[in-house]
Amino acid sequence: MTDTVYVLNGPNLNLLGTREPEIYGHDTLDDIAGALEDRARELGLSIDMRQSNHEGHLVDWLHEAQAHDARAVILNAGAFTHTSVAVHDAIKSIRTPVIEVHLSNPHTREEFRHTSFVGRAAKGTIAGFGALSYQLALEAAARF
Ligand code: DQA
């Protein structure tokens, strides 16, 4: 196993910082990546942070995480969380542990966010802590 943790982000997360800041906060994805890299260095890990608005990219990157023998995947699949059987199946198809993260807590929001195809396949879920959700997921990944 390598020391690399893949951090995969789905649709609209490129707009963090300006996108509904009352829900998602003011941190940009670059801010989150920077903080993760700092903590990863302390933990002896390295971060491979990516974002795509396209479902198939997330599927390909999940496969790649296993091929590269990644330590873990931290996955915020955005809206694909609630719709994507393909992302669900990709998580089930790899041995690399996947940690589902969300900035918001989908369970306190609209009904359509209460189903998570990612959560049904992931090792665990961290949601509702804003950018801290990613840090907490990294702490978990460091213990795998
Ligand atoms: C989100 C929650 C999802 O319901 C939403 O579609 C997102 C962001 C979060 O991080 O809180 O895009 O994954």
Tab-separated table of N, CA and C and ligand atoms in Angstrom:
chain	number	residue	atom	x	y	z
A	1	MET	N	0.828	-1.200	0.000
A	1	MET	CA	0.000	0.000	0.000
A	1	MET	C	0.874	1.266	0.000
A	2	THR	N	0.503	2.233	-0.810
A	2	THR	CA	1.251	3.493	-0.843
A	2	THR	C	0.709	4.446	0.241
A	3	ASP	N	1.352	5.597	0.363
A	3	ASP	CA	0.906	6.598	1.349
A	3	ASP	C	-0.007	7.645	0.719
A	4	THR	N	-0.459	7.372	-0.496
A	4	THR	CA	-1.291	8.367	-1.192
A	4	THR	C	-2.770	8.175	-0.861
A	5	VAL	N	-3.398	9.280	-0.531
A	5	VAL	CA	-4.847	9.301	-0.320
A	5	VAL	C	-5.466	10.102	-1.458
A	6	TYR	N	-6.321	9.455	-2.232
A	6	TYR	CA	-7.048	10.164	-3.286
A	6	TYR	C	-8.205	10.936	-2.640
A	7	VAL	N	-8.366	12.189	-3.060
A	7	VAL	CA	-9.487	13.003	-2.573
A	7	VAL	C	-10.280	13.425	-3.808
A	8	LEU	N	-11.408	12.757	-4.018
A	8	LEU	CA	-12.169	12.926	-5.258
A	8	LEU	C	-13.435	13.736	-4.994
A	9	ASN	N	-13.639	14.718	-5.834
A	9	ASN	CA	-14.758	15.652	-5.664
A	9	ASN	C	-15.602	15.690	-6.928
A	10	GLY	N	-16.899	15.630	-6.739
A	10	GLY	CA	-17.818	15.588	-7.863
A	10	GLY	C	-18.360	16.951	-8.266
A	11	PRO	N	-19.512	16.950	-8.913
A	11	PRO	CA	-20.022	18.131	-9.602
A	11	PRO	C	-20.290	19.332	-8.697
A	12	ASN	N	-19.980	20.478	-9.253
A	12	ASN	CA	-20.239	21.798	-8.644
A	12	ASN	C	-19.303	22.131	-7.482
A	13	LEU	N	-18.476	21.183	-7.082
A	13	LEU	CA	-17.573	21.462	-5.961
A	13	LEU	C	-16.411	22.361	-6.393
A	14	ASN	N	-16.221	22.520	-7.705
A	14	ASN	CA	-15.248	23.519	-8.197
A	14	ASN	C	-15.696	24.943	-7.836
A	15	LEU	N	-16.972	25.116	-7.520
A	15	LEU	CA	-17.490	26.452	-7.212
A	15	LEU	C	-17.523	26.746	-5.707
A	16	LEU	N	-16.956	25.844	-4.922
A	16	LEU	CA	-16.929	26.098	-3.468
A	16	LEU	C	-16.274	27.442	-3.191
A	17	GLY	N	-16.812	28.125	-2.191
A	17	GLY	CA	-16.328	29.474	-1.877
A	17	GLY	C	-17.380	30.498	-2.267
A	18	THR	N	-17.975	30.280	-3.448
A	18	THR	CA	-19.049	31.184	-3.886
A	18	THR	C	-20.390	30.454	-3.977
A	19	ARG	N	-20.370	29.127	-4.025
A	19	ARG	CA	-21.596	28.349	-4.163
A	19	ARG	C	-22.318	28.235	-2.812
A	20	GLU	N	-23.503	28.806	-2.724
A	20	GLU	CA	-24.327	28.696	-1.510
A	20	GLU	C	-23.469	28.661	-0.231
A	21	PRO	N	-22.738	29.756	0.041
A	21	PRO	CA	-21.808	29.718	1.189
A	21	PRO	C	-22.495	29.507	2.526
A	22	GLU	N	-23.807	29.835	2.584
A	22	GLU	CA	-24.531	29.615	3.846
A	22	GLU	C	-24.676	28.118	4.130
A	23	ILE	N	-24.553	27.298	3.083
A	23	ILE	CA	-24.622	25.840	3.263
A	23	ILE	C	-23.217	25.231	3.270
A	24	TYR	N	-22.386	25.670	2.311
A	24	TYR	CA	-21.108	24.977	2.085
A	24	TYR	C	-19.902	25.725	2.637
A	25	GLY	N	-20.111	26.945	3.166
A	25	GLY	CA	-19.000	27.683	3.744
A	25	GLY	C	-18.250	28.507	2.712
A	26	HIS	N	-17.203	29.161	3.160
A	26	HIS	CA	-16.454	30.098	2.312
A	26	HIS	C	-15.140	29.517	1.805
A	27	ASP	N	-14.754	28.362	2.289
A	27	ASP	CA	-13.505	27.757	1.813
A	27	ASP	C	-13.652	27.313	0.368
A	28	THR	N	-12.633	27.559	-0.433
A	28	THR	CA	-12.603	27.024	-1.789
A	28	THR	C	-12.024	25.605	-1.743
A	29	LEU	N	-12.137	24.913	-2.875
A	29	LEU	CA	-11.552	23.564	-2.941
A	29	LEU	C	-10.027	23.646	-2.782
A	30	ASP	N	-9.429	24.725	-3.278
A	30	ASP	CA	-7.981	24.910	-3.100
A	30	ASP	C	-7.630	25.106	-1.625
A	31	ASP	N	-8.477	25.856	-0.894
A	31	ASP	CA	-8.245	26.019	0.546
A	31	ASP	C	-8.275	24.654	1.238
A	32	ILE	N	-9.282	23.853	0.870
A	32	ILE	CA	-9.426	22.528	1.491
A	32	ILE	C	-8.219	21.659	1.147
A	33	ALA	N	-7.798	21.724	-0.114
A	33	ALA	CA	-6.629	20.931	-0.542
A	33	ALA	C	-5.382	21.348	0.241
A	34	GLY	N	-5.191	22.656	0.415
A	34	GLY	CA	-4.013	23.154	1.131
A	34	GLY	C	-3.969	22.650	2.567
A	35	ALA	N	-5.124	22.740	3.245
A	35	ALA	CA	-5.187	22.288	4.644
A	35	ALA	C	-4.961	20.780	4.731
A	36	LEU	N	-5.507	20.044	3.764
A	36	LEU	CA	-5.307	18.581	3.769
A	36	LEU	C	-3.846	18.234	3.542
A	37	GLU	N	-3.203	18.974	2.613
A	37	GLU	CA	-1.786	18.693	2.330
A	37	GLU	C	-0.930	18.936	3.571
A	38	ASP	N	-1.231	20.024	4.299
A	38	ASP	CA	-0.469	20.319	5.525
A	38	ASP	C	-0.591	19.169	6.530
A	39	ARG	N	-1.820	18.739	6.752
A	39	ARG	CA	-2.040	17.667	7.738
A	39	ARG	C	-1.480	16.331	7.230
A	40	ALA	N	-1.624	16.094	5.917
A	40	ALA	CA	-1.110	14.850	5.338
A	40	ALA	C	0.404	14.757	5.559
A	41	ARG	N	1.102	15.879	5.381
A	41	ARG	CA	2.557	15.896	5.589
A	41	ARG	C	2.888	15.465	7.013
A	42	GLU	N	2.142	16.007	7.978
A	42	GLU	CA	2.383	15.637	9.381
A	42	GLU	C	2.132	14.145	9.625
A	43	LEU	N	1.186	13.590	8.869
A	43	LEU	CA	0.816	12.181	9.060
A	43	LEU	C	1.656	11.242	8.203
A	44	GLY	N	2.552	11.803	7.396
A	44	GLY	CA	3.374	10.975	6.511
A	44	GLY	C	2.609	10.466	5.304
A	45	LEU	N	1.575	11.192	4.920
A	45	LEU	CA	0.753	10.808	3.772
A	45	LEU	C	0.887	11.854	2.672
A	46	SER	N	0.446	11.511	1.480
A	46	SER	CA	0.338	12.543	0.443
A	46	SER	C	-1.065	12.493	-0.163
A	47	ILE	N	-1.472	13.649	-0.664
A	47	ILE	CA	-2.844	13.851	-1.129
A	47	ILE	C	-2.842	13.975	-2.654
A	48	ASP	N	-3.784	13.287	-3.288
A	48	ASP	CA	-4.008	13.499	-4.725
A	48	ASP	C	-5.446	13.995	-4.866
A	49	MET	N	-5.589	15.311	-4.998
A	49	MET	CA	-6.910	15.960	-4.951
A	49	MET	C	-7.401	16.228	-6.375
A	50	ARG	N	-8.620	15.826	-6.677
A	50	ARG	CA	-9.185	16.015	-8.020
A	50	ARG	C	-10.657	16.415	-7.925
A	51	GLN	N	-11.119	17.068	-8.972
A	51	GLN	CA	-12.544	17.435	-9.058
A	51	GLN	C	-13.003	17.255	-10.484
A	52	SER	N	-14.211	16.727	-10.652
A	52	SER	CA	-14.798	16.668	-11.991
A	52	SER	C	-16.303	16.824	-11.905
A	53	ASN	N	-16.858	17.407	-12.956
A	53	ASN	CA	-18.311	17.508	-13.062
A	53	ASN	C	-18.908	16.315	-13.811
A	54	HIS	N	-18.059	15.330	-14.137
A	54	HIS	CA	-18.477	14.214	-14.991
A	54	HIS	C	-18.394	12.892	-14.229
A	55	GLU	N	-19.507	12.198	-14.204
A	55	GLU	CA	-19.637	10.969	-13.420
A	55	GLU	C	-18.563	9.932	-13.754
A	56	GLY	N	-18.313	9.746	-15.057
A	56	GLY	CA	-17.353	8.717	-15.480
A	56	GLY	C	-15.944	8.979	-14.973
A	57	HIS	N	-15.590	10.249	-14.798
A	57	HIS	CA	-14.257	10.550	-14.246
A	57	HIS	C	-14.128	9.979	-12.839
A	58	LEU	N	-15.206	10.111	-12.057
A	58	LEU	CA	-15.145	9.575	-10.689
A	58	LEU	C	-14.974	8.058	-10.727
A	59	VAL	N	-15.686	7.403	-11.650
A	59	VAL	CA	-15.561	5.942	-11.793
A	59	VAL	C	-14.121	5.587	-12.167
A	60	ASP	N	-13.569	6.280	-13.173
A	60	ASP	CA	-12.193	5.992	-13.612
A	60	ASP	C	-11.193	6.215	-12.479
A	61	TRP	N	-11.388	7.282	-11.724
A	61	TRP	CA	-10.426	7.604	-10.647
A	61	TRP	C	-10.519	6.613	-9.497
A	62	LEU	N	-11.711	6.091	-9.246
A	62	LEU	CA	-11.842	5.048	-8.220
A	62	LEU	C	-11.060	3.801	-8.646
A	63	HIS	N	-11.176	3.426	-9.925
A	63	HIS	CA	-10.402	2.288	-10.423
A	63	HIS	C	-8.907	2.570	-10.301
A	64	GLU	N	-8.532	3.798	-10.662
A	64	GLU	CA	-7.114	4.187	-10.626
A	64	GLU	C	-6.562	4.119	-9.196
A	65	ALA	N	-7.378	4.513	-8.235
A	65	ALA	CA	-6.927	4.488	-6.830
A	65	ALA	C	-6.491	3.077	-6.449
A	66	GLN	N	-7.268	2.090	-6.868
A	66	GLN	CA	-6.876	0.703	-6.575
A	66	GLN	C	-5.632	0.318	-7.363
A	67	ALA	N	-5.589	0.673	-8.653
A	67	ALA	CA	-4.433	0.308	-9.482
A	67	ALA	C	-3.145	0.902	-8.919
A	68	HIS	N	-3.244	2.075	-8.301
A	68	HIS	CA	-2.065	2.738	-7.716
A	68	HIS	C	-1.866	2.356	-6.248
A	69	ASP	N	-2.687	1.418	-5.780
A	69	ASP	CA	-2.545	0.921	-4.415
A	69	ASP	C	-2.638	2.046	-3.372
A	70	ALA	N	-3.588	2.944	-3.598
A	70	ALA	CA	-3.786	4.075	-2.682
A	70	ALA	C	-4.176	3.580	-1.295
A	71	ARG	N	-3.827	4.384	-0.291
A	71	ARG	CA	-4.185	4.076	1.095
A	71	ARG	C	-5.703	4.086	1.278
A	72	ALA	N	-6.325	5.091	0.675
A	72	ALA	CA	-7.772	5.273	0.831
A	72	ALA	C	-8.243	6.298	-0.190
A	73	VAL	N	-9.541	6.353	-0.355
A	73	VAL	CA	-10.171	7.406	-1.153
A	73	VAL	C	-11.121	8.176	-0.246
A	74	ILE	N	-10.968	9.496	-0.239
A	74	ILE	CA	-11.950	10.373	0.393
A	74	ILE	C	-12.817	10.887	-0.751
A	75	LEU	N	-14.105	10.621	-0.697
A	75	LEU	CA	-14.976	10.905	-1.838
A	75	LEU	C	-16.148	11.788	-1.445
A	76	ASN	N	-16.173	12.988	-2.023
A	76	ASN	CA	-17.381	13.816	-1.977
A	76	ASN	C	-17.949	13.798	-3.386
A	77	ALA	N	-18.918	12.934	-3.609
A	77	ALA	CA	-19.458	12.745	-4.954
A	77	ALA	C	-20.505	13.801	-5.304
A	78	GLY	N	-20.710	14.791	-4.410
A	78	GLY	CA	-21.690	15.837	-4.699
A	78	GLY	C	-23.036	15.202	-4.998
A	79	ALA	N	-23.738	15.739	-5.978
A	79	ALA	CA	-25.093	15.244	-6.282
A	79	ALA	C	-25.096	13.807	-6.792
A	80	PHE	N	-23.960	13.328	-7.336
A	80	PHE	CA	-23.914	11.927	-7.783
A	80	PHE	C	-24.077	10.960	-6.615
A	81	THR	N	-23.817	11.454	-5.413
A	81	THR	CA	-24.064	10.658	-4.200
A	81	THR	C	-25.466	10.053	-4.233
A	82	HIS	N	-26.414	10.868	-4.682
A	82	HIS	CA	-27.831	10.520	-4.546
A	82	HIS	C	-28.410	9.875	-5.808
A	83	THR	N	-27.580	9.755	-6.838
A	83	THR	CA	-28.108	9.279	-8.122
A	83	THR	C	-27.304	8.148	-8.758
A	84	SER	N	-26.038	7.998	-8.383
A	84	SER	CA	-25.142	7.218	-9.247
A	84	SER	C	-24.939	5.767	-8.806
A	85	VAL	N	-25.614	4.868	-9.509
A	85	VAL	CA	-25.351	3.440	-9.313
A	85	VAL	C	-23.951	3.112	-9.829
A	86	ALA	N	-23.498	3.832	-10.851
A	86	ALA	CA	-22.157	3.578	-11.411
A	86	ALA	C	-21.059	3.873	-10.384
A	87	VAL	N	-21.200	4.975	-9.640
A	87	VAL	CA	-20.200	5.284	-8.607
A	87	VAL	C	-20.309	4.262	-7.473
A	88	HIS	N	-21.526	3.911	-7.108
A	88	HIS	CA	-21.729	2.852	-6.102
A	88	HIS	C	-21.021	1.567	-6.516
A	89	ASP	N	-21.247	1.146	-7.755
A	89	ASP	CA	-20.654	-0.114	-8.223
A	89	ASP	C	-19.133	-0.021	-8.287
A	90	ALA	N	-18.614	1.159	-8.654
A	90	ALA	CA	-17.152	1.333	-8.716
A	90	ALA	C	-16.549	1.170	-7.317
A	91	ILE	N	-17.216	1.726	-6.306
A	91	ILE	CA	-16.715	1.587	-4.926
A	91	ILE	C	-16.710	0.115	-4.521
A	92	LYS	N	-17.791	-0.595	-4.906
A	92	LYS	CA	-17.880	-2.022	-4.569
A	92	LYS	C	-16.864	-2.852	-5.338
A	93	SER	N	-16.393	-2.311	-6.472
A	93	SER	CA	-15.505	-3.069	-7.363
A	93	SER	C	-14.050	-3.023	-6.933
A	94	ILE	N	-13.717	-2.132	-5.999
A	94	ILE	CA	-12.316	-1.981	-5.592
A	94	ILE	C	-12.150	-2.361	-4.124
A	95	ARG	N	-10.934	-2.743	-3.787
A	95	ARG	CA	-10.653	-3.090	-2.381
A	95	ARG	C	-10.238	-1.858	-1.579
A	96	THR	N	-9.798	-0.804	-2.248
A	96	THR	CA	-9.364	0.417	-1.571
A	96	THR	C	-10.525	0.973	-0.735
A	97	PRO	N	-10.294	1.238	0.549
A	97	PRO	CA	-11.402	1.772	1.360
A	97	PRO	C	-11.795	3.184	0.934
A	98	VAL	N	-13.077	3.421	0.866
A	98	VAL	CA	-13.616	4.720	0.444
A	98	VAL	C	-14.366	5.348	1.627
A	99	ILE	N	-14.004	6.584	1.923
A	99	ILE	CA	-14.689	7.337	2.978
A	99	ILE	C	-15.559	8.391	2.301
A	100	GLU	N	-16.854	8.309	2.536
A	100	GLU	CA	-17.788	9.300	1.987
A	100	GLU	C	-17.718	10.561	2.837
A	101	VAL	N	-17.575	11.710	2.196
A	101	VAL	CA	-17.620	12.968	2.951
A	101	VAL	C	-18.618	13.928	2.312
A	102	HIS	N	-19.177	14.760	3.180
A	102	HIS	CA	-20.014	15.878	2.734
A	102	HIS	C	-19.746	17.069	3.640
A	103	LEU	N	-19.759	18.240	3.041
A	103	LEU	CA	-19.641	19.472	3.816
A	103	LEU	C	-20.896	19.668	4.667
A	104	SER	N	-22.042	19.554	4.022
A	104	SER	CA	-23.328	19.694	4.714
A	104	SER	C	-23.759	18.333	5.251
A	105	ASN	N	-24.846	18.330	6.008
A	105	ASN	CA	-25.425	17.062	6.459
A	105	ASN	C	-26.655	16.790	5.605
A	106	PRO	N	-26.527	15.918	4.594
A	106	PRO	CA	-27.649	15.699	3.672
A	106	PRO	C	-28.930	15.252	4.363
A	107	HIS	N	-28.806	14.624	5.527
A	107	HIS	CA	-29.997	14.108	6.208
A	107	HIS	C	-30.873	15.209	6.792
A	108	THR	N	-30.312	16.398	6.958
A	108	THR	CA	-31.112	17.516	7.481
A	108	THR	C	-31.653	18.378	6.345
A	109	ARG	N	-31.424	17.949	5.098
A	109	ARG	CA	-31.794	18.758	3.940
A	109	ARG	C	-32.955	18.100	3.172
A	110	GLU	N	-33.089	18.421	1.902
A	110	GLU	CA	-34.233	17.918	1.132
A	110	GLU	C	-34.259	16.383	1.123
A	111	GLU	N	-35.475	15.875	0.998
A	111	GLU	CA	-35.711	14.416	0.976
A	111	GLU	C	-34.814	13.704	-0.053
A	112	PHE	N	-34.636	14.337	-1.227
A	112	PHE	CA	-33.880	13.636	-2.284
A	112	PHE	C	-32.415	13.445	-1.930
A	113	ARG	N	-31.955	14.127	-0.883
A	113	ARG	CA	-30.558	13.946	-0.458
A	113	ARG	C	-30.423	12.865	0.615
A	114	HIS	N	-31.539	12.263	1.006
A	114	HIS	CA	-31.481	11.308	2.117
A	114	HIS	C	-31.001	9.940	1.676
A	115	THR	N	-31.039	9.668	0.373
A	115	THR	CA	-30.496	8.412	-0.145
A	115	THR	C	-29.069	8.647	-0.601
A	116	SER	N	-28.166	7.764	-0.190
A	116	SER	CA	-26.784	7.858	-0.660
A	116	SER	C	-26.341	6.526	-1.248
A	117	PHE	N	-26.167	6.502	-2.572
A	117	PHE	CA	-25.623	5.312	-3.225
A	117	PHE	C	-24.157	5.118	-2.842
A	118	VAL	N	-23.479	6.230	-2.526
A	118	VAL	CA	-22.079	6.151	-2.076
A	118	VAL	C	-22.024	5.525	-0.683
A	119	GLY	N	-22.882	6.020	0.209
A	119	GLY	CA	-22.869	5.543	1.594
A	119	GLY	C	-23.171	4.056	1.719
A	120	ARG	N	-23.937	3.508	0.769
A	120	ARG	CA	-24.270	2.081	0.801
A	120	ARG	C	-23.072	1.209	0.473
A	121	ALA	N	-22.032	1.825	-0.119
A	121	ALA	CA	-20.859	1.043	-0.517
A	121	ALA	C	-19.600	1.458	0.248
A	122	ALA	N	-19.615	2.659	0.837
A	122	ALA	CA	-18.400	3.197	1.480
A	122	ALA	C	-18.121	2.512	2.814
A	123	LYS	N	-16.861	2.641	3.248
A	123	LYS	CA	-16.494	2.096	4.562
A	123	LYS	C	-17.165	2.907	5.673
A	124	GLY	N	-17.252	4.218	5.494
A	124	GLY	CA	-17.883	5.071	6.485
A	124	GLY	C	-18.191	6.426	5.905
A	125	THR	N	-18.908	7.224	6.679
A	125	THR	CA	-19.373	8.529	6.199
A	125	THR	C	-19.101	9.605	7.242
A	126	ILE	N	-18.626	10.766	6.777
A	126	ILE	CA	-18.459	11.936	7.646
A	126	ILE	C	-19.155	13.098	6.952
A	127	ALA	N	-20.116	13.698	7.626
A	127	ALA	CA	-20.924	14.737	6.987
A	127	ALA	C	-21.327	15.802	7.990
A	128	GLY	N	-21.401	17.029	7.507
A	128	GLY	CA	-22.001	18.090	8.306
A	128	GLY	C	-21.021	19.001	9.004
A	129	PHE	N	-19.729	18.799	8.807
A	129	PHE	CA	-18.721	19.577	9.531
A	129	PHE	C	-17.997	20.576	8.638
A	130	GLY	N	-18.594	20.890	7.488
A	130	GLY	CA	-17.936	21.809	6.569
A	130	GLY	C	-16.602	21.234	6.110
A	131	ALA	N	-15.610	22.130	5.916
A	131	ALA	CA	-14.306	21.676	5.435
A	131	ALA	C	-13.658	20.678	6.394
A	132	LEU	N	-14.042	20.759	7.677
A	132	LEU	CA	-13.498	19.831	8.671
A	132	LEU	C	-13.853	18.373	8.353
A	133	SER	N	-14.957	18.151	7.622
A	133	SER	CA	-15.315	16.767	7.250
A	133	SER	C	-14.156	16.088	6.519
A	134	TYR	N	-13.479	16.842	5.644
A	134	TYR	CA	-12.353	16.271	4.901
A	134	TYR	C	-11.197	15.935	5.840
A	135	GLN	N	-10.947	16.831	6.814
A	135	GLN	CA	-9.840	16.596	7.758
A	135	GLN	C	-10.120	15.347	8.603
A	136	LEU	N	-11.379	15.217	9.028
A	136	LEU	CA	-11.733	14.056	9.846
A	136	LEU	C	-11.587	12.765	9.038
A	137	ALA	N	-11.923	12.838	7.768
A	137	ALA	CA	-11.755	11.665	6.904
A	137	ALA	C	-10.273	11.313	6.751
A	138	LEU	N	-9.440	12.329	6.663
A	138	LEU	CA	-7.996	12.076	6.542
A	138	LEU	C	-7.456	11.429	7.806
A	139	GLU	N	-7.947	11.876	8.961
A	139	GLU	CA	-7.525	11.262	10.232
A	139	GLU	C	-7.889	9.768	10.235
A	140	ALA	N	-9.066	9.462	9.701
A	140	ALA	CA	-9.472	8.047	9.624
A	140	ALA	C	-8.562	7.291	8.661
A	141	ALA	N	-8.296	7.880	7.505
A	141	ALA	CA	-7.468	7.207	6.492
A	141	ALA	C	-6.069	6.917	7.034
A	142	ALA	N	-5.564	7.808	7.878
A	142	ALA	CA	-4.208	7.634	8.434
A	142	ALA	C	-4.129	6.422	9.343
A	143	ARG	N	-5.276	5.973	9.815
A	143	ARG	CA	-5.298	4.817	10.745
A	143	ARG	C	-5.578	3.499	10.032
A	144	PHE	N	-5.796	3.534	8.730
A	144	PHE	CA	-6.044	2.278	7.986
A	144	PHE	C	-4.753	1.486	7.865
B	1	DQA	C1	-22.636	17.724	-0.843
B	1	DQA	C2	-24.095	17.390	-0.535
B	1	DQA	C3	-24.830	16.997	-1.790
B	1	DQA	O1	-26.195	16.728	-1.494
B	1	DQA	C4	-24.773	18.103	-2.831
B	1	DQA	O2	-25.384	17.673	-4.028
B	1	DQA	C5	-23.395	18.580	-3.075
B	1	DQA	C6	-22.503	18.763	-1.926
B	1	DQA	C7	-21.898	18.249	0.397
B	1	DQA	O3	-20.671	18.224	0.409
B	1	DQA	O4	-22.540	18.717	1.344
B	1	DQA	O5	-23.015	18.911	-4.187
B	1	DQA	O6	-21.982	16.535	-1.259
